[in-house]
Coordinates of C-alpha atoms in Angstrom, one line a residue:
X1 CA 0.2 0.0 -0.3
X2 CA 1.5 3.4 -0.9
X3 CA 1.9 6.0 1.8
X4 CA 2.9 9.1 2.2
X5 CA 3.5 12.1 4.1
X6 CA 2.9 15.5 3.9
X7 CA 4.6 18.2 7.2
X8 CA 1.8 20.6 8.1
X9 CA 4.0 21.7 10.9
X10 CA 6.9 21.6 13.0
X11 CA 9.1 20.5 9.8
X12 CA 11.8 23.6 9.9
X13 CA 10.3 25.5 13.0
X14 CA 9.7 23.8 16.8
X15 CA 5.7 24.7 16.7
X16 CA 2.8 23.8 14.8
X17 CA 3.2 20.1 15.1
X18 CA 1.0 17.6 12.7
X19 CA 1.8 15.3 9.9
X20 CA -0.8 14.1 7.2
X21 CA -0.9 10.5 6.3
X22 CA -2.6 9.9 3.5
X23 CA -3.4 6.0 2.3
X24 CA -5.2 4.4 -0.2
X25 CA -7.9 3.7 1.9
X26 CA -7.9 7.3 3.6
X27 CA -6.4 10.0 5.1
X28 CA -5.2 10.6 8.9
X29 CA -3.0 13.4 10.9
X30 CA -0.5 12.6 13.9
X31 CA -0.9 15.7 15.6
X32 CA -2.9 19.1 14.9
X33 CA -1.0 21.8 16.8
X34 CA -0.7 25.4 17.0
X35 CA 2.0 27.8 15.9
X36 CA 3.9 29.6 18.4
X37 CA 6.7 32.3 18.0
X38 CA 6.9 35.4 16.0
X39 CA 3.9 37.3 14.8
X40 CA 4.4 35.6 11.3
X41 CA 4.7 32.0 12.3
X42 CA 1.0 33.0 14.4
X43 CA -0.5 33.9 11.3
X44 CA -0.4 30.1 10.0
X45 CA -3.0 29.4 12.8
X46 CA -5.8 31.6 10.8
X47 CA -5.2 30.7 7.2
X48 CA -6.7 27.1 6.1
X49 CA -5.2 23.6 6.8
X50 CA -3.8 22.4 3.8
X51 CA -6.0 19.5 3.6
X52 CA -9.6 19.2 3.9
X53 CA -10.5 18.6 7.1
X54 CA -13.9 16.8 6.6
X55 CA -11.8 13.9 4.6
X56 CA -9.5 13.5 7.8
X57 CA -11.0 9.9 9.1
X58 CA -8.5 10.4 12.5
X59 CA -6.1 11.9 14.9
X60 CA -3.3 10.4 16.6
X61 CA -2.3 12.4 19.2
X62 CA 1.0 12.1 20.7
X63 CA 0.5 14.6 23.8
X64 CA -1.5 17.5 25.2
X65 CA 0.7 20.2 24.5
X66 CA -0.7 23.2 22.2
X67 CA 2.0 23.1 19.6
X68 CA 0.7 19.9 19.2
X69 CA -2.8 20.0 19.7
X70 CA -3.9 23.4 20.0
X71 CA -5.7 23.5 16.5
X72 CA -7.8 20.2 17.0
X73 CA -10.7 22.8 17.7
X74 CA -10.4 24.8 14.4
X75 CA -10.2 21.1 12.8
X76 CA -13.4 20.1 14.7
X77 CA -15.1 23.4 13.2
X78 CA -13.7 23.0 10.1
X79 CA -15.4 19.8 9.6
X80 CA -13.9 17.0 10.8
X81 CA -16.3 14.3 12.2
X82 CA -13.9 11.5 13.7
X83 CA -12.2 10.5 16.9
X84 CA -8.6 12.0 18.2
X85 CA -7.5 9.0 19.7
X86 CA -4.6 9.8 22.9
X87 CA -3.5 8.4 25.8
X88 CA -5.9 8.3 29.0
X89 CA -4.2 11.3 30.9
X90 CA -4.0 13.3 27.6
X91 CA -7.5 13.1 27.4
X92 CA -8.0 14.4 30.9
X93 CA -5.4 17.1 30.4
X94 CA -6.9 18.3 27.1
X95 CA -10.5 18.3 28.7
X96 CA -9.0 21.9 30.6
X97 CA -6.6 22.9 28.0
X98 CA -8.8 22.9 25.1
X99 CA -11.1 25.1 26.4
X100 CA -8.6 27.2 28.2
X101 CA -6.7 27.8 25.1
X102 CA -10.1 28.9 23.7
X103 CA -10.8 31.2 26.5
X104 CA -7.6 32.9 25.4
X105 CA -8.4 33.2 22.0
X106 CA -11.6 35.0 22.7
X107 CA -10.0 37.1 25.5
X108 CA -7.0 38.0 23.2
X109 CA -8.9 38.9 20.3
X110 CA -11.0 41.0 22.3
X111 CA -8.1 43.1 23.6
X112 CA -6.9 43.2 20.0
X113 CA -10.4 45.2 18.7
X114 CA -10.7 47.2 21.4
X115 CA -7.4 48.7 19.9
X116 CA -8.4 48.1 16.7
X117 CA -11.7 50.3 17.0
X118 CA -9.4 52.7 18.4
X119 CA -6.9 52.7 15.1
X120 CA -9.8 52.3 12.6
X121 CA -8.7 49.1 12.0
X122 CA -11.3 46.2 11.1
X123 CA -12.2 43.8 13.8
X124 CA -10.5 40.2 13.7
X125 CA -12.4 36.8 15.0
X126 CA -10.7 34.0 17.1
X127 CA -9.1 30.9 15.5
X128 CA -11.7 29.3 17.7
X129 CA -13.6 30.1 20.9
X130 CA -14.2 28.2 24.5
X131 CA -17.4 27.0 22.8
X132 CA -15.8 25.3 20.1
X133 CA -13.0 24.0 21.9
X134 CA -15.8 21.9 24.4
X135 CA -17.7 20.3 21.6
X136 CA -14.1 18.8 20.1
X137 CA -13.7 17.0 23.6
X138 CA -16.4 15.0 22.4
X139 CA -14.2 13.8 19.4
X140 CA -11.6 12.1 22.1
X141 CA -11.7 8.7 22.5
X142 CA -8.8 6.9 25.1
X143 CA -6.1 4.3 24.1
X144 CA -3.6 2.1 26.4
X145 CA 0.2 1.9 25.9
X146 CA 1.4 -1.2 24.2
X147 CA -1.9 -2.0 22.4
X148 CA -2.5 -2.4 18.8
X149 CA -5.8 -0.3 17.5
X150 CA -7.1 -0.4 13.9
X151 CA -7.0 3.5 12.7
X152 CA -8.6 2.4 8.9
X153 CA -8.7 -0.2 6.7
X154 CA -4.7 -1.6 6.3
X155 CA -3.3 1.0 8.8
X156 CA -2.8 0.3 12.4
X157 CA -1.1 1.9 15.8
X158 CA 0.6 1.8 18.9
X159 CA 1.1 4.0 22.0
X160 CA 4.5 3.9 23.4
X161 CA 5.3 6.2 26.5
X162 CA 7.7 9.4 25.3
X163 CA 8.5 10.2 28.8
X164 CA 7.8 13.9 28.2
X165 CA 4.3 14.8 30.1
X166 CA 2.4 13.3 31.7
X167 CA 0.7 11.1 28.8
X168 CA 2.7 11.7 26.4
X169 CA 3.7 8.9 23.5
X170 CA 5.6 8.3 20.3
X171 CA 3.2 6.6 18.1
X172 CA 4.2 3.4 15.7
X173 CA 1.9 3.2 12.5
X174 CA 1.5 -0.2 10.6
X175 CA 0.6 -0.1 6.7
X176 CA -0.7 -3.6 5.6
X177 CA 1.3 -5.2 2.8
X178 CA 0.2 -5.2 0.0
X179 CA 0.6 -6.9 -4.0
X180 CA 4.3 -8.5 -3.5
X181 CA 5.2 -6.6 0.2
X182 CA 5.7 -9.4 2.6
X183 CA 5.9 -7.3 5.2
X184 CA 4.1 -4.1 6.7
X185 CA 5.9 -0.7 6.4
X186 CA 7.1 0.1 10.0
X187 CA 6.4 3.7 11.2
X188 CA 7.4 5.7 14.2
X189 CA 6.8 9.2 14.9
X190 CA 9.0 9.9 18.3
X191 CA 6.4 12.9 19.6
X192 CA 8.4 15.5 21.9
X193 CA 11.1 12.9 23.7
X194 CA 11.4 13.5 27.6
X195 CA 14.8 13.8 29.3
X196 CA 14.1 10.3 31.6
X197 CA 15.2 12.6 34.5
X198 CA 12.0 14.8 34.5
X199 CA 10.0 14.6 38.0
X200 CA 7.5 12.8 37.2
X201 CA 8.1 10.6 33.7
X202 CA 9.9 7.3 33.2
X203 CA 12.4 7.1 30.5
X204 CA 11.7 7.2 26.7
X205 CA 10.6 4.1 25.7
X206 CA 9.9 2.6 21.6
X207 CA 10.5 0.0 18.9
X208 CA 12.9 -0.7 16.7
X209 CA 13.4 -2.3 13.2
X210 CA 11.4 0.2 11.2
X211 CA 10.6 1.5 7.9
X212 CA 10.8 5.0 8.3
X213 CA 11.6 7.2 12.0
X214 CA 10.1 10.9 12.2
X215 CA 12.1 12.2 15.5
X216 CA 12.1 15.5 16.9
X217 CA 15.6 17.7 17.7
X218 CA 14.2 20.5 19.5
X219 CA 17.5 20.6 21.7
X220 CA 19.5 18.9 18.7
X221 CA 22.4 20.9 18.6
X222 CA 23.4 20.9 22.8
X223 CA 23.7 18.7 25.8
X224 CA 22.9 20.0 29.0
X225 CA 24.7 18.9 32.4
X226 CA 23.1 15.6 33.8
X227 CA 22.1 16.4 37.2
X228 CA 20.7 14.2 40.4
X229 CA 17.1 15.5 41.4
X230 CA 19.1 17.0 44.5
X231 CA 21.5 18.9 42.4
X232 CA 18.4 20.3 39.8
X233 CA 17.0 21.5 43.4
X234 CA 19.8 22.9 45.2
X235 CA 20.4 24.9 41.5
X236 CA 16.5 26.2 41.7
X237 CA 17.0 26.7 45.5
X238 CA 19.6 29.0 44.4
X239 CA 18.2 31.4 42.1
X240 CA 14.8 31.9 44.1
X241 CA 17.0 32.8 47.3
X242 CA 19.5 34.8 45.1
X243 CA 15.8 36.4 43.7
X244 CA 14.2 37.5 47.1
X245 CA 17.5 38.3 48.9
X246 CA 17.5 41.3 46.1
X247 CA 14.3 42.5 47.7
X248 CA 11.7 41.9 45.0
X249 CA 10.0 39.4 43.2
X250 CA 10.6 36.2 41.3
X251 CA 8.3 36.0 38.3
X252 CA 8.3 32.7 36.9
X253 CA 6.9 32.3 33.8
X254 CA 5.7 28.3 33.4
X255 CA 4.2 25.9 31.2
X256 CA 0.8 25.7 32.7
X257 CA 1.3 21.9 32.5
X258 CA 4.3 19.6 33.6
X259 CA 6.3 22.6 34.2
X260 CA 4.5 24.2 37.1
X261 CA 4.1 20.9 38.4
X262 CA 7.8 19.9 38.5
X263 CA 8.5 23.4 40.3
X264 CA 5.5 23.1 42.9
X265 CA 7.1 19.5 43.5
X266 CA 10.7 20.7 44.1
X267 CA 9.4 23.8 45.8
X268 CA 7.8 21.9 48.5
X269 CA 11.0 19.9 49.2
X270 CA 13.1 22.8 49.4
X271 CA 10.8 24.7 52.0
X272 CA 10.4 21.6 53.9
X273 CA 13.7 21.0 54.2
X274 CA 14.4 24.9 55.4
X275 CA 16.0 25.7 52.1
X276 CA 14.2 28.6 51.6
X277 CA 13.5 31.8 53.5
X278 CA 9.6 32.4 54.0
X279 CA 8.2 33.0 50.9
X280 CA 4.5 32.5 49.4
X281 CA 3.8 30.9 45.6
X282 CA 1.1 32.4 43.9
X283 CA 0.4 29.9 41.2
X284 CA -1.6 32.4 38.8
X285 CA -3.2 30.0 36.1
X286 CA -6.6 28.3 35.9
X287 CA -5.4 25.8 33.6
X288 CA -2.5 25.4 35.8
X289 CA -4.7 24.7 38.6
X290 CA -6.6 22.2 36.7
X291 CA -3.3 20.3 35.2
X292 CA -2.5 20.4 38.5
X293 CA -5.4 18.0 39.8
X294 CA -5.1 16.2 36.8
X295 CA -1.5 15.2 38.0
X296 CA -2.5 14.7 41.6
X297 CA -4.5 11.6 40.0
X298 CA -2.5 10.3 37.9
X299 CA 0.6 10.3 40.6
X300 CA 2.4 8.4 43.5
X301 CA 0.8 9.8 46.9
X302 CA 4.0 11.4 47.5
X303 CA 4.1 14.0 44.9
X304 CA 0.0 14.6 45.3
X305 CA 0.6 15.1 48.7
X306 CA 3.8 17.8 47.8
X307 CA 1.1 19.7 45.1
X308 CA -1.0 20.8 48.0
X309 CA 1.7 22.5 50.5
X310 CA 0.6 25.5 52.5
X311 CA 3.1 27.8 50.6
X312 CA 1.0 27.5 47.6
X313 CA -1.9 29.9 46.9
X314 CA -3.8 29.0 43.8
X315 CA -5.0 32.4 42.6
X316 CA -8.8 31.7 42.4
X317 CA -9.9 34.6 39.7
X318 CA -8.8 37.7 37.8
X319 CA -9.9 40.0 40.5
X320 CA -7.1 37.9 42.5
X321 CA -4.7 38.3 39.8
X322 CA -4.9 42.2 39.6
X323 CA -4.1 42.3 43.7
X324 CA -1.1 40.3 43.0
X325 CA -0.1 43.7 40.9
X326 CA 0.0 45.6 44.6
X327 CA 2.7 43.0 45.5
X328 CA 6.1 44.6 45.3
X329 CA 8.3 42.3 47.2
X330 CA 8.9 38.5 48.5
X331 CA 6.4 36.7 46.3
X332 CA 6.7 33.5 43.9
X333 CA 4.6 34.1 41.2
X334 CA 4.3 30.8 38.7
X335 CA 1.9 31.9 35.5
X336 CA 1.3 30.8 32.3
X337 CA 2.7 31.4 29.3
X338 CA 6.2 29.9 29.2
X339 CA 7.5 31.5 26.6
X340 CA 5.7 34.8 28.1
X341 CA 3.5 35.6 24.5
X342 CA -0.2 35.5 26.0
X343 CA -2.2 35.1 29.5
X344 CA -1.4 36.6 32.6
X345 CA 2.2 36.3 33.0
X346 CA 2.2 39.3 30.4
X347 CA 0.6 41.6 33.1
X348 CA 2.8 40.5 36.0
X349 CA 6.2 41.1 33.3
X350 CA 4.5 44.9 32.9
X351 CA 4.6 44.8 36.3
X352 CA 7.8 43.6 37.2
X353 CA 9.9 44.2 34.3
X354 CA 10.7 47.8 35.4
X355 CA 12.2 46.9 39.2
X356 CA 15.4 46.2 39.4
X357 CA 15.2 44.4 42.1
X358 CA 12.8 41.9 40.5
X359 CA 13.7 38.5 39.0
X360 CA 12.5 36.8 36.0
X361 CA 13.4 33.4 35.8
X362 CA 12.9 31.4 32.5
X363 CA 12.4 27.9 32.8
X364 CA 12.1 26.7 29.6
X365 CA 12.8 26.4 25.9
X366 CA 11.8 29.8 24.1
X367 CA 10.5 29.4 20.8
X368 CA 12.5 32.3 18.1
X369 CA 10.1 35.2 18.2
X370 CA 8.5 34.8 21.4
X371 CA 8.8 37.4 23.9
X372 CA 10.5 35.2 25.8
X373 CA 13.5 34.7 23.9
X374 CA 13.6 38.8 23.4
X375 CA 14.3 38.7 26.9
X376 CA 16.2 36.1 27.1
X377 CA 18.7 37.4 24.7
X378 CA 19.0 41.0 27.1
X379 CA 16.3 43.5 25.7
X380 CA 16.8 46.7 27.9
X381 CA 13.5 47.9 26.3
X382 CA 10.2 46.0 25.2
X383 CA 6.7 47.0 24.9
X384 CA 3.6 44.8 26.4
X385 CA 0.0 45.5 25.8
X386 CA 1.5 48.8 23.5
X387 CA 3.2 50.2 26.8
X388 CA 6.9 50.7 26.7
X389 CA 8.9 49.0 29.8
X390 CA 12.3 49.6 30.4
X391 CA 13.9 46.2 31.7
X392 CA 15.7 46.5 34.7
X393 CA 14.7 43.2 36.3
X394 CA 17.5 40.3 36.4
X395 CA 16.6 37.9 34.0
X396 CA 18.0 34.2 34.4
X397 CA 17.5 30.8 32.6
X398 CA 17.5 27.6 34.9
X399 CA 17.5 25.0 31.9
X400 CA 17.9 22.1 33.6
X401 CA 13.4 21.2 33.8
X402 CA 13.3 20.8 30.2
X403 CA 11.1 18.3 29.1
X404 CA 13.0 17.7 26.1
X405 CA 15.8 15.6 25.6
X406 CA 19.3 17.0 24.5
X407 CA 21.6 16.2 22.1
X408 CA 23.4 12.8 23.5
X409 CA 19.6 11.9 25.1
X410 CA 18.4 11.8 21.4
X411 CA 21.5 9.9 19.7
X412 CA 20.4 7.3 22.3
X413 CA 17.0 7.1 21.6
X414 CA 17.2 7.1 18.0
X415 CA 20.6 4.3 18.1
X416 CA 18.0 2.3 20.1
X417 CA 15.5 2.6 17.6
X418 CA 17.9 0.8 14.7
X419 CA 17.8 -0.6 12.7
X420 CA 15.5 2.0 10.0
X421 CA 15.8 0.5 6.7
X422 CA 14.8 3.4 4.7
X423 CA 14.7 6.8 6.1
X424 CA 15.0 9.4 9.2
X425 CA 13.3 12.4 9.1
X426 CA 14.3 15.2 11.6
X427 CA 11.5 17.4 12.6
X428 CA 10.5 19.8 15.4
X429 CA 13.9 21.6 15.5
X430 CA 15.1 25.4 13.9
X431 CA 17.2 24.8 11.0
X432 CA 20.4 25.0 13.6
X433 CA 19.4 22.4 16.0
X434 CA 18.1 19.7 12.9
X435 CA 21.4 20.2 11.3
X436 CA 23.4 19.8 14.0
X437 CA 21.7 16.8 14.8
X438 CA 22.0 15.3 11.5
X439 CA 26.0 16.1 11.9
X440 CA 25.6 14.1 15.1
X441 CA 23.8 11.0 13.6
X442 CA 26.4 11.1 11.0
X443 CA 29.7 11.0 12.8
X444 CA 28.2 8.2 14.6
X445 CA 27.8 5.9 11.6
X446 CA 24.2 6.9 10.4
X447 CA 24.7 7.5 6.4
X448 CA 23.9 10.9 5.1
X449 CA 22.0 9.7 2.8
X450 CA 19.3 8.3 5.2
X451 CA 18.4 11.5 6.9
X452 CA 16.1 13.7 5.1
X453 CA 15.1 17.4 7.1
X454 CA 12.1 18.1 5.1
X455 CA 10.4 21.9 5.4
X456 CA 6.9 22.7 5.7
X457 CA 4.4 21.3 3.5
X458 CA 6.7 18.8 1.5
X459 CA 5.2 15.4 0.9
X460 CA 7.3 12.3 0.7
X461 CA 5.5 8.6 -0.7
X462 CA 7.1 6.2 1.2
X463 CA 7.7 3.2 -0.7
X464 CA 9.4 0.3 -0.2
X465 CA 12.1 1.0 -3.4
X466 CA 12.7 4.3 -3.4
X467 CA 11.8 7.8 -1.7
X468 CA 9.7 10.5 -3.4
X469 CA 9.6 13.8 -2.6
X470 CA 6.7 16.3 -3.9
X471 CA 7.7 20.4 -3.4
X472 CA 4.6 22.4 -2.6
X473 CA 5.3 26.1 -2.0
X474 CA 5.7 26.2 1.6
X475 CA 3.7 28.5 3.5
X476 CA 6.7 29.8 5.7
X477 CA 10.6 29.2 4.9
X478 CA 12.8 27.1 7.5
X479 CA 14.4 30.8 7.6
X480 CA 10.8 32.8 8.5
X481 CA 9.9 29.8 10.9
X482 CA 13.4 29.8 12.7
X483 CA 14.4 33.3 13.0
X484 CA 12.3 36.7 14.7
X485 CA 10.2 39.2 12.2
X486 CA 9.8 42.4 10.7
X487 CA 7.2 42.8 14.4
X488 CA 10.3 41.8 16.8
X489 CA 12.6 44.1 14.8
X490 CA 9.2 47.2 14.9
X491 CA 9.2 46.5 18.6
X492 CA 12.8 46.7 19.1
X493 CA 13.4 50.2 16.7
X494 CA 10.5 51.4 18.8
X495 CA 12.1 51.2 21.8
X496 CA 16.0 52.0 21.0
X497 CA 14.7 55.2 19.2
X498 CA 13.2 55.9 22.5
X499 CA 16.5 54.9 24.2
X500 CA 18.4 57.4 21.7
X501 CA 16.3 60.1 22.5
X502 CA 16.3 59.7 25.9
X503 CA 19.4 60.3 25.9
X504 CA 20.1 63.5 23.3
X505 CA 20.9 66.1 25.6
X506 CA 18.5 69.1 24.3
X507 CA 15.3 69.1 22.3
X508 CA 17.2 70.7 19.2
X509 CA 19.3 67.7 19.3
X510 CA 16.4 65.3 19.5
X511 CA 14.2 67.0 16.8
X512 CA 17.2 66.6 14.6
X513 CA 17.2 62.9 15.3
X514 CA 13.7 62.2 14.2
X515 CA 13.7 64.8 11.2
X516 CA 16.9 62.3 9.9
X517 CA 15.0 59.2 10.6
X518 CA 11.7 61.1 9.1
X519 CA 13.7 61.8 5.8
X520 CA 15.3 58.1 5.8
X521 CA 12.1 57.1 5.3
X522 CA 10.6 59.3 2.6
X523 CA 7.9 60.8 5.2
X524 CA 9.3 64.5 4.8

């Protein structure tokens, strides 16, 4: 049976994971994720799918993170009427994550439309609403690890623990032989591969002896130090003590699902042993609160109890969140999103970035073009909700909480899947990370002709004898997916101009600079 794969996301970039598989008997997806990062990349979420939603017979979902699941409500809204197959913990998490995502779409668009009305611009509509997301939940169908399930005629699938997130999976797809073929075609989609060292997750697993392997490369260009639980907690403890000793708040942009819960367990451990000064921890994310309840149901009794530490305070509503703006010191604020692009974290950054005694601690991957990456790169001036903010706060990064395997871990996982008879496709990584991992595979005796770096919207036909590649015109190039865009440059230019104007000594000097800028852009 002929099977083709189209890379509808996470090819040349890290977000928007989505594979379209087409066979003689139908079409199905592996993941249907939201694009994140620069505004140019995020605009892909508003455009049409590169396939007809009503033609999709099933979605195989690797895990609940929004860059893998976030466009499922859009898919249902566009006409998809079949099952979304995922592990039970993934289904439990999506019960809260998808409606929360719909609420965020509505809230962000409502705020944008108020600005557009003042500027005389047309209204925009959300990608989907909370109601759309709630209707999507009816499509979820739980599956078990290690058990074969029928997807469409001639295709079955099996889920393996990816060790990345509660319920995360690598998905093995088996396409039945036809004609003179004697064996099925065996394909494995890695999903996101975990570290084997995270607070809650086991080591990632998977089958071997495959025909085709699709592997993520988020951290394909770097290694992190191997740390024990005690070493990781000691590193966190130092960051927290340094931040509180500076006299201000500690703001932690944290992914609501998994990262927040991991941090809470470690903070509880540090508080219980007297390794931290007196402080209150505010979890300001409705999604994180619901996700914490889901984690508690699936975790050991000890870890579940740690999530209920008396120092932890769940912020109940928007009004209570606003009250945190009055707290100027001694608070640890965990809020989403982890890349600082949306949600309540934007308000906490707005309230704290300008304070020299405050600290922002980044604890997850920051995609190109994201606000978190802008801070990480050392921006001195930023704009939040249209307001210019001068950055005086300490910006720190603690990378030991990443849920993604680093280069050495990815190498071990990939080598454990060998032999791969036909081709290894490197996906879900920025261009530098994918290229670096390709070189690492070659250095470990995997032939270069067996490794492919597919681009967005490219289609490959998987056949026993050959690999046929069809080059479609991509919606965005790899360079556009992996870099800041003109929106980032515009914001940087505005803040740089403002900073330069402030540095000049007289009104005449400022006027002269502005006249020069206007001449250069042809406005005078």
